[in-house]
XYZ file of C-alpha atoms in Angstrom:
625
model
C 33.779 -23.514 -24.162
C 34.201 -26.331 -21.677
C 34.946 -23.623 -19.031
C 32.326 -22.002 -19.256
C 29.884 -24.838 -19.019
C 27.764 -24.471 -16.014
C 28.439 -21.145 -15.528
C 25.435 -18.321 -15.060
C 24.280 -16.588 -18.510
C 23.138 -13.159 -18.701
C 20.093 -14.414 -20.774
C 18.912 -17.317 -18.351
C 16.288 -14.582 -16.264
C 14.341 -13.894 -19.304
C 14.970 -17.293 -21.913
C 13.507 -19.328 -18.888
C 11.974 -17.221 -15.995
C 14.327 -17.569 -12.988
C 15.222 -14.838 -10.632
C 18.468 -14.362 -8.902
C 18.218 -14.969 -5.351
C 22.263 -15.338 -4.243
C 24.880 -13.149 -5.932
C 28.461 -12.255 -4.920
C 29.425 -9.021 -7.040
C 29.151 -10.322 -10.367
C 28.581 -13.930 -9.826
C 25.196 -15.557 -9.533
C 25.289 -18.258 -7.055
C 21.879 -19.192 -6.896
C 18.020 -18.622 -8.722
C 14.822 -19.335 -8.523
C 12.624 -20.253 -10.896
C 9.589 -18.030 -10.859
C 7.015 -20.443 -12.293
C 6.759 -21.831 -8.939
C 7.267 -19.183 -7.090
C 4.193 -17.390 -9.002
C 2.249 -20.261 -10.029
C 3.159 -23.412 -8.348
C 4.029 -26.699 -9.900
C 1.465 -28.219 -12.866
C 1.748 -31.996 -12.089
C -0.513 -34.460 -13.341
C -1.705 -36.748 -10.499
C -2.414 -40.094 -12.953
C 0.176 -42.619 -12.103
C 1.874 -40.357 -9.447
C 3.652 -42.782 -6.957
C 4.603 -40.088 -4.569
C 2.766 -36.657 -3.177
C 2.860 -33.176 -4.727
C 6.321 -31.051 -4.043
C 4.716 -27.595 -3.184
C 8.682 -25.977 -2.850
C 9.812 -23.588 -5.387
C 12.298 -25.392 -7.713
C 15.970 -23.685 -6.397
C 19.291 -24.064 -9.257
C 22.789 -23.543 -8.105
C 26.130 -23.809 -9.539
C 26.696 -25.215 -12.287
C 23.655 -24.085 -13.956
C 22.580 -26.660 -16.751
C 20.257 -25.908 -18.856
C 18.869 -28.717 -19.878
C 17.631 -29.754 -16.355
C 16.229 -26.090 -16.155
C 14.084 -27.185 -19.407
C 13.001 -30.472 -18.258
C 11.670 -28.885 -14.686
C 9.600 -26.398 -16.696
C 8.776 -28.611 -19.501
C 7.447 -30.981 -16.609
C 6.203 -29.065 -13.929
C 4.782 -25.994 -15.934
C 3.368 -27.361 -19.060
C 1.236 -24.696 -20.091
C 2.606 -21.931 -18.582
C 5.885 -22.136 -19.910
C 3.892 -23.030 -23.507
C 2.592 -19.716 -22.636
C 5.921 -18.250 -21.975
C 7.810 -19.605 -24.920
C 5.376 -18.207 -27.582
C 5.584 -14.480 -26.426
C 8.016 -11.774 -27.934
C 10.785 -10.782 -24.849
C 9.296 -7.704 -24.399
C 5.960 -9.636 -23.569
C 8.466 -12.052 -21.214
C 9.468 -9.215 -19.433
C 6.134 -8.091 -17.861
C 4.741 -11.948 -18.034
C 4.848 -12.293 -13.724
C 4.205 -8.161 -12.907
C 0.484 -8.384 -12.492
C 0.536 -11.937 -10.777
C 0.755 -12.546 -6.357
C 2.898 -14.591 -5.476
C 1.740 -18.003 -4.796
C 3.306 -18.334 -1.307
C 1.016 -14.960 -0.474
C -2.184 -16.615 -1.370
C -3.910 -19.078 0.737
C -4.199 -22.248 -2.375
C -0.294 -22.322 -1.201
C -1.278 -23.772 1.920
C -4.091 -26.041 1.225
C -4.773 -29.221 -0.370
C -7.067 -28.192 -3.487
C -6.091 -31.514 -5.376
C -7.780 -34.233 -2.899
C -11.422 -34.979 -2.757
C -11.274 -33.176 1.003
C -9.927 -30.112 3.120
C -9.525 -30.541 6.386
C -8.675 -27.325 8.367
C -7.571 -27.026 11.838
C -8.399 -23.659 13.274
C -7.924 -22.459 16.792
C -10.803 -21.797 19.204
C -8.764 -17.536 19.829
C -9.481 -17.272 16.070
C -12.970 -18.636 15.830
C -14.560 -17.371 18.781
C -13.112 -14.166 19.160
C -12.099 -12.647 15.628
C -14.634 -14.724 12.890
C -17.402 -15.216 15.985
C -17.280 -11.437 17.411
C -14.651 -9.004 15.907
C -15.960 -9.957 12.305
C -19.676 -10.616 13.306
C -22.083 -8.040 13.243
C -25.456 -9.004 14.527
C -27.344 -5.895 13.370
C -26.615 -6.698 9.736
C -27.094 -10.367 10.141
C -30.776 -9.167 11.831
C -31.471 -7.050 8.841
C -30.500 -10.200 6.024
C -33.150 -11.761 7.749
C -35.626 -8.994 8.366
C -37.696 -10.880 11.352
C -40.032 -8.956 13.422
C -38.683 -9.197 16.847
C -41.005 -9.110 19.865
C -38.041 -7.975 22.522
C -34.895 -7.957 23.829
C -34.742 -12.217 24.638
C -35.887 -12.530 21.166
C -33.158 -10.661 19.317
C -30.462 -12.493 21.637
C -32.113 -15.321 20.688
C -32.098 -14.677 17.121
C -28.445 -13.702 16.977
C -26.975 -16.397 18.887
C -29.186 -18.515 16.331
C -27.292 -16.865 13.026
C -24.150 -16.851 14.909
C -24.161 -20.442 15.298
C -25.360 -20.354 11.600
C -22.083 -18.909 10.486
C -20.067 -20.899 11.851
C -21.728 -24.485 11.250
C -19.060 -25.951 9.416
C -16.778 -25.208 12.291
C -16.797 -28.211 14.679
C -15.232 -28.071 18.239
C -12.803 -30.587 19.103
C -13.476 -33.092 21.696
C -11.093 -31.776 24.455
C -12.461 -28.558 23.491
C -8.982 -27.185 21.875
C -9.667 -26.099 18.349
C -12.050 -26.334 15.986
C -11.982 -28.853 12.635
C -13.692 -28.044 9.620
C -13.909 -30.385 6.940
C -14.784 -29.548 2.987
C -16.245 -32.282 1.209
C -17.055 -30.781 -2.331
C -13.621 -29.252 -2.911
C -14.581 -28.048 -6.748
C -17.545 -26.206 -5.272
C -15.595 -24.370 -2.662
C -12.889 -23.497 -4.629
C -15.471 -21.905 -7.219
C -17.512 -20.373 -4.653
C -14.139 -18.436 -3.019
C -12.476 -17.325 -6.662
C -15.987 -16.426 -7.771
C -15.941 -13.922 -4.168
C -12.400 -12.763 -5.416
C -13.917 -11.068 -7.984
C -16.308 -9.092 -6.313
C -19.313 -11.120 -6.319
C -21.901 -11.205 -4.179
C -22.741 -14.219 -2.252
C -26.132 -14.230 -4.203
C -24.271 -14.072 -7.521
C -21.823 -16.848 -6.665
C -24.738 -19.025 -6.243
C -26.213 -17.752 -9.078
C -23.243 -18.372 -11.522
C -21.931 -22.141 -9.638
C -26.633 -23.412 -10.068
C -25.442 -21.771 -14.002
C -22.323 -24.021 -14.320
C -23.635 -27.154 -12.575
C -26.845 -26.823 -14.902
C -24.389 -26.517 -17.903
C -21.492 -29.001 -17.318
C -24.149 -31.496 -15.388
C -21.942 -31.191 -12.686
C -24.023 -32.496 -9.866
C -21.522 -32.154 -7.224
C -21.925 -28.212 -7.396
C -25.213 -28.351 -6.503
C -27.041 -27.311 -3.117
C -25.271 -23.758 -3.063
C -27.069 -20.902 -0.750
C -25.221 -17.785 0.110
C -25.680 -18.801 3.774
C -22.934 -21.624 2.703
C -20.640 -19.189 0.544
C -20.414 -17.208 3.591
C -19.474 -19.910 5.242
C -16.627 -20.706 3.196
C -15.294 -17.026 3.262
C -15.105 -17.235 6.517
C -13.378 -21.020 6.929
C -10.677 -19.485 4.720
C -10.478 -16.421 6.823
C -10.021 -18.663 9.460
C -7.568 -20.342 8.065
C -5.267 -17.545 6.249
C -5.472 -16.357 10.359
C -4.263 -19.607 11.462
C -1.410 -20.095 9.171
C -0.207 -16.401 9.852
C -0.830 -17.656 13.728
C 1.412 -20.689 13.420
C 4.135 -18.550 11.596
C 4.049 -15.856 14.380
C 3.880 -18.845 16.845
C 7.163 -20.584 15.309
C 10.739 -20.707 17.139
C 12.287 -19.649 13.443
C 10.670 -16.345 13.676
C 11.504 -13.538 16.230
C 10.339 -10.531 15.034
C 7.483 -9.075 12.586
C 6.178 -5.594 12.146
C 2.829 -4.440 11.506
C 1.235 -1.766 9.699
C -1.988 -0.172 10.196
C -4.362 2.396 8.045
C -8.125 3.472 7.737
C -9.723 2.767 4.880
C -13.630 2.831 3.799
C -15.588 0.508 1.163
C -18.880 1.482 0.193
C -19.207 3.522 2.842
C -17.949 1.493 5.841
C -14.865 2.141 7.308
C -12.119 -0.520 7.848
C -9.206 -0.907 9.991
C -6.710 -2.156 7.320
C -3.717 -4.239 9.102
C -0.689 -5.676 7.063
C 1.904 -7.649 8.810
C 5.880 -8.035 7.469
C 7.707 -11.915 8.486
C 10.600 -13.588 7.704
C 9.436 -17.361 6.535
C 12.260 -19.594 5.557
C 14.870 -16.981 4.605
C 11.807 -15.474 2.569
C 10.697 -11.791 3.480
C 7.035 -11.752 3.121
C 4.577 -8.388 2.918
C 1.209 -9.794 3.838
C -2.048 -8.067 4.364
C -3.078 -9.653 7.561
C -6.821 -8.152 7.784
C -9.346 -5.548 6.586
C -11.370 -5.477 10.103
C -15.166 -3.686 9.920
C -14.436 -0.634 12.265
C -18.345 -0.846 13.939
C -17.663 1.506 16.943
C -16.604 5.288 17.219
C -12.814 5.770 15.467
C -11.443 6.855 18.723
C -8.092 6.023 19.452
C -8.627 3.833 22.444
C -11.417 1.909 20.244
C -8.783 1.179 17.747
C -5.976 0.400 20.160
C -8.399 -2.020 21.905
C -9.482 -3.284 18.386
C -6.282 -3.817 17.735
C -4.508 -5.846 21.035
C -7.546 -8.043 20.452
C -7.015 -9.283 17.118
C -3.526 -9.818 17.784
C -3.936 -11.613 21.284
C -6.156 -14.215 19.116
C -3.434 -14.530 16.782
C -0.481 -14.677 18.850
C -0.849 -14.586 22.838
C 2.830 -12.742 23.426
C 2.659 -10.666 20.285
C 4.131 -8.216 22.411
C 7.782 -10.260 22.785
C 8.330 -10.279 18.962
C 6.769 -6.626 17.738
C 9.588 -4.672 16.487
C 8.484 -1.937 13.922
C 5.161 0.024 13.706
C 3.842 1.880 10.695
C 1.127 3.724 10.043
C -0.304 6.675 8.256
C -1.170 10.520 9.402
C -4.583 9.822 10.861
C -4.498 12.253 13.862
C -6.114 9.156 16.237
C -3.128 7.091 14.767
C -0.448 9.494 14.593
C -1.261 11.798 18.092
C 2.145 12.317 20.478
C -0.061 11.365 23.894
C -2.864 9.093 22.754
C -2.226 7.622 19.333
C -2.487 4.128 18.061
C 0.483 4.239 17.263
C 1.840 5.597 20.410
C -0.084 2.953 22.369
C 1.043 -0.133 20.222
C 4.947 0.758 21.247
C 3.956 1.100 24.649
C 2.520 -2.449 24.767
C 5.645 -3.708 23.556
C 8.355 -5.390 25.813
C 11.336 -4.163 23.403
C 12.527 -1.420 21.475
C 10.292 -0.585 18.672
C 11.045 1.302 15.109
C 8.501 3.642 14.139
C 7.181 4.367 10.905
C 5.552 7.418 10.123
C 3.980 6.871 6.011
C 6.165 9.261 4.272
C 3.965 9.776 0.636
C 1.441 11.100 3.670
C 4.017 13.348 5.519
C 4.595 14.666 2.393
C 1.099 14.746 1.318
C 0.295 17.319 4.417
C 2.744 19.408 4.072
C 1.948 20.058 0.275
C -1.622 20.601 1.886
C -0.230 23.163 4.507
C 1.959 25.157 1.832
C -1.209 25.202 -1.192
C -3.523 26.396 1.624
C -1.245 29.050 2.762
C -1.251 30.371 -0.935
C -3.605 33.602 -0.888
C -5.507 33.122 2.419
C -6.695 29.856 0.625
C -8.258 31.622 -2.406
C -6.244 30.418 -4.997
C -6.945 26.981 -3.966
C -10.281 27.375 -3.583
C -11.223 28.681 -7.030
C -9.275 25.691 -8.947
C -11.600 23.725 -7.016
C -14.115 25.859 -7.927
C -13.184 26.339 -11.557
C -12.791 22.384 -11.914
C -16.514 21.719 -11.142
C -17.700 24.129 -12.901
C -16.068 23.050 -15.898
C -17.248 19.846 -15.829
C -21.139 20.707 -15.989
C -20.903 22.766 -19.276
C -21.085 19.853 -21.708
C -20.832 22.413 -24.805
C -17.487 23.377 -24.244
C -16.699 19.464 -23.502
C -17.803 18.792 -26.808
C -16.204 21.668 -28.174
C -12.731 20.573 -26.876
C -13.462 16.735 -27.023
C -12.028 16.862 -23.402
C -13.140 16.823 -19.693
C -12.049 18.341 -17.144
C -9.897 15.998 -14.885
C -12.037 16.249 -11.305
C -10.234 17.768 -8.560
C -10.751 15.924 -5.788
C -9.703 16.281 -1.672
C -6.480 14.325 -2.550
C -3.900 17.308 -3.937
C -2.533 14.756 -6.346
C -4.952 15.555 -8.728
C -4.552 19.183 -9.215
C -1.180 18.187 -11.157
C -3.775 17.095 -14.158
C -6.343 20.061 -13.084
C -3.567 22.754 -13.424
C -2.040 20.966 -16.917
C -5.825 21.278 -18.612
C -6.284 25.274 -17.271
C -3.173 25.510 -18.537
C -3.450 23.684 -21.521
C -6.732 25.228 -22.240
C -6.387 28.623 -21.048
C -7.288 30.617 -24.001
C -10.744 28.502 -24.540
C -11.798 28.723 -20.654
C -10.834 32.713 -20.391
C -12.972 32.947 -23.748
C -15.952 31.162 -22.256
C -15.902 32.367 -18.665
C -15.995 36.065 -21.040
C -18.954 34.727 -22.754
C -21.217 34.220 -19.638
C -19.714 36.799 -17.613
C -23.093 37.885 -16.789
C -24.105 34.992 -15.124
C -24.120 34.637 -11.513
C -21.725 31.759 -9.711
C -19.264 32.154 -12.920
C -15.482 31.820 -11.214
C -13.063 34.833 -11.606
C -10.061 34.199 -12.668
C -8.137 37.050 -12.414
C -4.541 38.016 -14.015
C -2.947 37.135 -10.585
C -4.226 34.117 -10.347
C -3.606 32.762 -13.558
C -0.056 33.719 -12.971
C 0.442 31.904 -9.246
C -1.349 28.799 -11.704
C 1.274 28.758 -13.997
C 4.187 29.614 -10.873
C 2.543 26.340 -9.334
C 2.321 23.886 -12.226
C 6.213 23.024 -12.573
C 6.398 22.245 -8.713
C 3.107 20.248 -8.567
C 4.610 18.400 -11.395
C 7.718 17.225 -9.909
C 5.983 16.948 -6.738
C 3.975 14.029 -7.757
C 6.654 12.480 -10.063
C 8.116 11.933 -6.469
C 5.372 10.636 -4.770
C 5.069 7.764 -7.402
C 8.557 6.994 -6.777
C 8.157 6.643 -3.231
C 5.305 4.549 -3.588
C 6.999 1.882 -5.198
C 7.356 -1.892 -3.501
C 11.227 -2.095 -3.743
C 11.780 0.984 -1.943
C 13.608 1.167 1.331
C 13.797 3.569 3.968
C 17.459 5.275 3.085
C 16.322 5.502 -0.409
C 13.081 7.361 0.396
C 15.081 10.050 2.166
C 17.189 10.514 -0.732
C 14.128 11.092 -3.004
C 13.176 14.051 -0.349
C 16.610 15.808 -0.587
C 16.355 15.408 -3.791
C 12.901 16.946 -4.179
C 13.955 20.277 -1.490
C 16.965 20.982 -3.138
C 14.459 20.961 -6.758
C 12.338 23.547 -4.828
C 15.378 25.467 -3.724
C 16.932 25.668 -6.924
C 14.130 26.583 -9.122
C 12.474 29.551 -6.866
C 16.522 30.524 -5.464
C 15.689 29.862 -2.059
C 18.511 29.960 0.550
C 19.234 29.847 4.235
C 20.733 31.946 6.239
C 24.222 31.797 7.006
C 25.498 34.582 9.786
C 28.810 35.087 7.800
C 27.598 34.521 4.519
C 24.550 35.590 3.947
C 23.976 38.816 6.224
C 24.201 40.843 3.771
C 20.609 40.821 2.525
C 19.895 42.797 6.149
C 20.778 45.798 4.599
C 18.327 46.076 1.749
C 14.509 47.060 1.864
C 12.293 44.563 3.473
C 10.548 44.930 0.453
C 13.047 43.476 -1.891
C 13.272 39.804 -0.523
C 10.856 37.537 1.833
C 12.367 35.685 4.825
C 10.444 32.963 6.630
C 12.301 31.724 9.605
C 15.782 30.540 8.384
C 15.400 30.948 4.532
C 15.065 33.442 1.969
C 14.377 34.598 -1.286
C 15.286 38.054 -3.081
C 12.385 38.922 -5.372
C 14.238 39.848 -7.876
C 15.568 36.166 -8.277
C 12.076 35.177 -8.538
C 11.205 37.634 -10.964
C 13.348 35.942 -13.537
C 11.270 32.874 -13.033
C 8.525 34.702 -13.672
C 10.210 35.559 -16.585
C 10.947 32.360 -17.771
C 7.313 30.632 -17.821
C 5.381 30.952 -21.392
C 4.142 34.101 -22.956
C 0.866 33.679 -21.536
C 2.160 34.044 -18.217
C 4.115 37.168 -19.426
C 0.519 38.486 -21.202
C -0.748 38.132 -17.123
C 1.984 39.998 -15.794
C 2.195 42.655 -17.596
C -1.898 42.893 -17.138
C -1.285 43.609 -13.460
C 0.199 47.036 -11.630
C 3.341 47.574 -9.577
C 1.878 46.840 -6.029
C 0.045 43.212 -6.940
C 3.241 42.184 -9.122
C 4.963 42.465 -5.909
C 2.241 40.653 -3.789
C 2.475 37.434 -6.575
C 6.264 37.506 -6.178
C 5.907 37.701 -2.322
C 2.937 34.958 -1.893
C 5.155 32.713 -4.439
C 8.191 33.299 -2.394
C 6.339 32.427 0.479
C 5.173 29.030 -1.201
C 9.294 28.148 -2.174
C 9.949 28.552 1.417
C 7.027 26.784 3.155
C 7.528 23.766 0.946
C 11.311 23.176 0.460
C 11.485 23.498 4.582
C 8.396 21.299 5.408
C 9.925 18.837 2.920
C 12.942 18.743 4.458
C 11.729 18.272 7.735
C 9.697 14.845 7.182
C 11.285 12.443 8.406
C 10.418 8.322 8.293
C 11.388 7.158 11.636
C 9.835 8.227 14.808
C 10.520 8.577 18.561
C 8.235 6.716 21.235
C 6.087 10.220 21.187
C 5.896 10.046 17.851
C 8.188 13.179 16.981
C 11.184 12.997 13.963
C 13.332 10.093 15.772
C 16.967 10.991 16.669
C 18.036 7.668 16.121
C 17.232 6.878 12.930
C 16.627 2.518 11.994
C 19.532 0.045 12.521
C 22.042 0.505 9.307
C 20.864 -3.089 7.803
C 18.480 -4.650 5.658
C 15.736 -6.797 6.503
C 16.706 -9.487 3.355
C 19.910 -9.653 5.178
C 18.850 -10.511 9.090
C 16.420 -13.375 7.298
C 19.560 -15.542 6.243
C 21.629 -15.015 9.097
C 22.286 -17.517 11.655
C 22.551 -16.135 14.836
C 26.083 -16.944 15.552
C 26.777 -14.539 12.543
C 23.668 -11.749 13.869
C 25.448 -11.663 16.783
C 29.373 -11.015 15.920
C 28.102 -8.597 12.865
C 25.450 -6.334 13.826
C 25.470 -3.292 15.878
C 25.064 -3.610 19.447
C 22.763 -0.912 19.303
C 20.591 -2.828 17.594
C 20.152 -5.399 20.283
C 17.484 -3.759 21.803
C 15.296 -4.203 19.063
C 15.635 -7.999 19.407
C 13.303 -10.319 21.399
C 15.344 -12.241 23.437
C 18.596 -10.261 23.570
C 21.524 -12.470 22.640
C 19.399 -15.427 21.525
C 20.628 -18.323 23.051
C 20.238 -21.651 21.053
C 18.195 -19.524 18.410
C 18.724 -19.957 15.148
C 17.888 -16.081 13.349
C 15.493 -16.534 10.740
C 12.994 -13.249 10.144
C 13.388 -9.622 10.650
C 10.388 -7.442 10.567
C-alpha cells in the first residue's frame, strides 16, 4: 500500500474530472482538471487578500487525492456538487456539450470588477468593425430617413457609423482605441442574452423585464443602439486577443480555414483559425464576415488579405496550412482562394482540401451517372410527393424524411421506400390515373434496393470523418477502408496484365470495364441475389435485355465510386491538384511542447520549409498550425 501512494488510479478521470494531459506508455505523468478548463474557478471574492487565478489547476506526480478534493471542493463548489450527485454514466457525458472556457471570450476579461476596460487597436476598429462589418445600406434602412441626395446619405452614414462605435474612444497619440464598460451586469446580460439568438430589441426587452422585477436599477437605460454596441466591443476584442496571440514571439505558425455559409439568407465568409497558445492547441472560429459584394474569387481573396492585415500585419511570415471546402471560387487550380492565399505566403504552405466534401462530390458524380440521372431524379420526385398526401401519413403514422440537395439524406429516403414499399406501390396503384403520379418501375425499385447498402455505409463514414479528434492519416484510412467495402460487396477488380487478362476473351457482354477496373456480371448477379425477396419479386418482373441493363448501370455505379473514392486525397499541391508530398509525418500536439533545440535535432528536414524563420535562432517553439 505505501508504494502505491501517489501513484495515478485508473478511476481518478471520472471520480473527480481530470484529463490526462502527459503520459509515457502506461504511466500518467500529468492531468488536468477539467472544471477549470471548462468552467473556470468559483471563488468567492469576500475577504480575498489576493486576485483571481484564471490558470487551469495542473496535478503531477504523486497524485494525492486529498489536495485534488480540496481544489474542487474550493474552487468549484457547485459544480462539483453537481458532479458528485450524478450516476457515472451521467459523469461521463457531464463536459461533452460545454466550450471550453479558454475558447470563449469571459476567459479573457474581467467580469468580476465593477469595470472593463478594453484596449483595441485602431487596424481592428477602423477597418474590420468600422468597414468590413458595417453596412450602411442596412443601417439606412433601421432608420428609414427620407434622404434628399447623395451629401445627405454620406452624411447620414458617417452619422450612424460614428453611432456604432461611440463607446470606442481614440487614444491621445492616436494609437488604439479604449473602451470602458461601466455597468458590467448589464453588459454581460445584454451579450449572453445575444448568444441565444435574440434580437437586439428582445435583449432590451427581457434586461427593462428583469430590472423591473429584481429593482435592479443599474440595468436600466438599455436601447438596441447600445446592445449593438456591446456586440461589437466584444468583437473587437475576441479580434484583439486573437491579434496579440498571432502577434506573440511564442507563436510561429497558425493555419486558417475558410468556407461559405448563408444565415437567413445572407451569405457569410466563415473563417476559423488553428494556434498553439502555451503548449495548448486551440481550434478557434476567428469570424463569420457578411459577404456584401459578388462571391467572386478575387472579392473573397481581397476580403480575405484585409481582415487578416488588420489582425496581423505579416500574416504572411507565419501562414502554414490552408483549408477549405469544394466551392469552385475556393477550390479552382488558376484563380481560387485557396490558390491565391498560398501564393501570398512567404513559406511553404500545406493544403487542405475538406475531405467529407471530396467525398460528398464524388458520391454526387457516381448517383447522377445512375440512369442518365433518372433514377435520381424520381426519388426526389417520389419524396415530395409523398410528403403532400397526408392520408397515407396518417395511415402509416410516418413522414416521409425530405430529400434535400445534400445526398446525405437519401440514406433515410431510400430506408422509408424501402421500408414502406408495399404501402407506396399500393397507393401510387390507387391513383394511377392521376396525372404527375411518379412511376416507379420494376427496374428502379431494384437499382433502390442495389443502392441502399452502399448509401448506408457511405454515410456511416462520413460521420466518422466528421469527428473533432480526427487527424489527417486517420481520415485516409477511413477511405481505404470505405473503397475496398465497395470493391468487395459489388466484386470489383482492377486490371492486372498477367493476372487478370483473361476476362479479354469473353463477350463484352458478360462483364463492364471502366478504365482500369472491372466487374463480371455474373458476380453481380449473385448480389442481386442476395438482397430481400422483394427485390427478387422485381427481378423476376423484368425481361432478359433490362436485367442485363440493371446489372450493367449497377456495375457501372461499383466502379465510378470505389475509384473516385480512392482518388480523394486531403493534401494538395500549390495548383490545388492531389499533392505528391503528402503533410510532414508529425502531429501538431507534439510541435506545441517542443523547444526548439529539440524541433530542430528531431524533425525532418523536409519539413523546414514549412517553418517561418528556418532554423529559429533564439526561438523558443511553441505552436504549430
Amino acid at each position: 500500500m505505501t508504494k502505491s501512494r501517489g501513484m495515478w488510479q485508473c478511476s481518478y478521470p471520472r471520480k473527480y474530472g481530470l484529463e490526462v494531459t502527459e503520459q509515457e506508455g502506461a504511466h500518467v505523468k500529468a492531468a488536468r482538471c477539467r472544471f477549470c478548463k471548462y468552467y473556470g474557478r468559483q471563488v468567492s471574492l469576500s475577504n480575498r487578500k489576493h486576485g483571481l487565478r484564471k490558470t487551469d489547476q495542473f496535478y503531477t506526480v504523486p497524485f494525492r487525492a486529498n489536495l485534488i478534493v480540496k481544489h474542487l471542493e474550493g474552487h468549484h463548489t457547485d459544480k462539483w456538487a453537481d458532479y458528485v450527485a450524478l450516476l457515472p454514466n451521467e459523469q461521463d457525458t457531464f463536459f461533452d456539450s460545454v466550450q471550453p472556457r479558454a475558447n470563449t471570450m469571459y476567459h479573457y476579461m474581467d467580469m468580476e470588477g465593477d469595470e472593463i476596460n478594453l484596449v483595441v487597436s485602431t487596424e481592428i476598429v477602423d477597418v474590420i468593425i468600422g468597414e468590413m462589418l458595417f453596412r450602411p445600406e442596412d443601417e439606412l434602412d433601421a432608420v428609414d430617413d427620407d434622404l434628399a441626395g447623395v451629401d445627405d446619405r454620406n452624411r447620414n452614414i458617417e452619422k450612424l457609423r460614428c453611432s456604432a462605435l461611440q463607446l470606442f474612444k481614440l487614444n491621445e497619440n492616436k494609437d488604439g482605441y479604449t473602451v470602458s464598460i461601466k455597468r458590467v451586469m448589464r453588459f454581460k446580460l445584454a451579450i449572453q442574452h445575444v448568444s441565444c439568438g435574440l434580437l437586439f430589441r428582445q435583449v432590451v426587452t427581457t434586461i427593462e423585464q428583469t430590472k423591473n422585477t429584481c429593482k435592479i436599477a443599474k440595468l436600466g437605460d438599455l436601447n438596441d443602439t447600445i446592445v449593438g454596441q456591446y456586440v461589437r466591443i466584444l468583437v473587437g476584442h475576441t479580434l484583439q486577443v486573437i491579434s496579440n496571440i498571432l502577434a506573440s514571439d511564442d507563436v510561429w505558425a497558425f493555419a486558417i480555414s475558410f468556407d461559405g455559409s448563408q444565415h437567413r439568407g445572407r451569405t457569410f465568409f466563415d473563417v476559423r483559425i488553428r494556434i498553439g497558445v502555451n503548449g495548448v492547441l486551440h481550434n478557434l472560429h476567428l469570424i463569420a464576415m457578411p459577404h456584401f459584394d459578388r462571391h467572386t474569387a478575387a472579392n473573397q481573396e481581397a476580403m480575405l488579405v484585409k481582415l487578416l492585415g488588420a489582425l496581423f500585419v505579416v500574416w504572411t511570415r507565419k501562414l502554414i496550412g490552408v483549408t477549405t471546402n469544394g466551392e469552385k471560387t475556393n477550390m479552382g487550380h488558376v484563380n481560387g482562394v485557396q490558390v491565391h492565399m498560398v501564393r501570398c505566403a512567404e513559406f511553404k504552405v500545406v493544403q487542405i482540401w475538406c475531405v467529407p466534401h471530396q467525398l460528398d462530390l464524388v458520391v454526387h458524380v457516381a448517383i447522377d451517372e445512375v440512369d442518365g440521372g433518372t433514377w435520381f431524379k424520381t426519388a426526389y420526385t417520389l419524396s415530395t410527393y409523398l410528403r403532400k398526401q397526408s392520408n397515407l401519413i396518417t395511415e402509416m403514422g410516418e413522414t416521409c424524411p425530405k430529400k434535400t440537395n445534400r445526398w446525405l439524406t437519401l440514406g433515410s429516403v431510400l430506408k422509408f421506400y424501402i421500408t414502406h414499399a408495399p404501402r407506396i406501390v399500393a397507393f401510387l396503384d390507387e391513383r394511377r390515373e392521376q396525372v404527375n403520379n411518379p412511376i416507379l418501375t420494376s427496374s428502379w425499385w431494384l437499382l433502390t434496393y442495389a443502392f441502399a447498402p452502399i448509401i448506408a455505409i457511405i454515410i456511416e463514414t462520413v460521420v466518422k470523418l466528421q469527428a473533432c479528434d480526427l487527424v489527417i492519416c486517420q481520415q485516409r484510412q477511413l477511405l481505404v477502408l470505405l473503397a475496398n467495402d465497395i470493391r468487395d460487396m459489388f466484386k470489383v477488380r482492377h486490371i492486372d496484365d498477367e493476372a487478370d487478362n483473361a476476362f479479354d476473351d469473353l463477350p463484352i457482354i458478360d462483364y463492364v470495364r471502366r478504365d482500369n477496373s472491372f466487374v463480371l456480371l455474373a458476380t453481380l448477379r449473385e448480389y442481386v441475389n442476395d438482397l430481400e425477396m422483394r427485390a427478387q419479386a422485381y427481378w423476376l418482373a423484368i425481361d432478359a435485355n433490362e436485367k442485363i441493363s440493371v446489372l450493367q448501370t449497377i456495375a457501372q455505379f461499383a466502379i465510378g465510386l470505389s475509384d473516385g473514392i480512392a482518388k480523394v486525397e486531403a493534401e494538395r499541391d500549390p495548383t490545388n491538384n492531389a499533392a505528391v508530398d503528402l503533410a510532414p509525418l508529425v502531429m501538431p500536439m507534439d510541435l506545441v511542447k517542443m523547444r526548439s533545440s529539440t524541433f530542430i535535432s528531431e524533425v525532418p528536414q523536409e519539413f523546414a520549409g514549412l517553418v517561418p524563420g528556418g532554423n529559429f535562432p533564439g526561438k523558443k517553439v511553441r505552436a504549430a498550425g
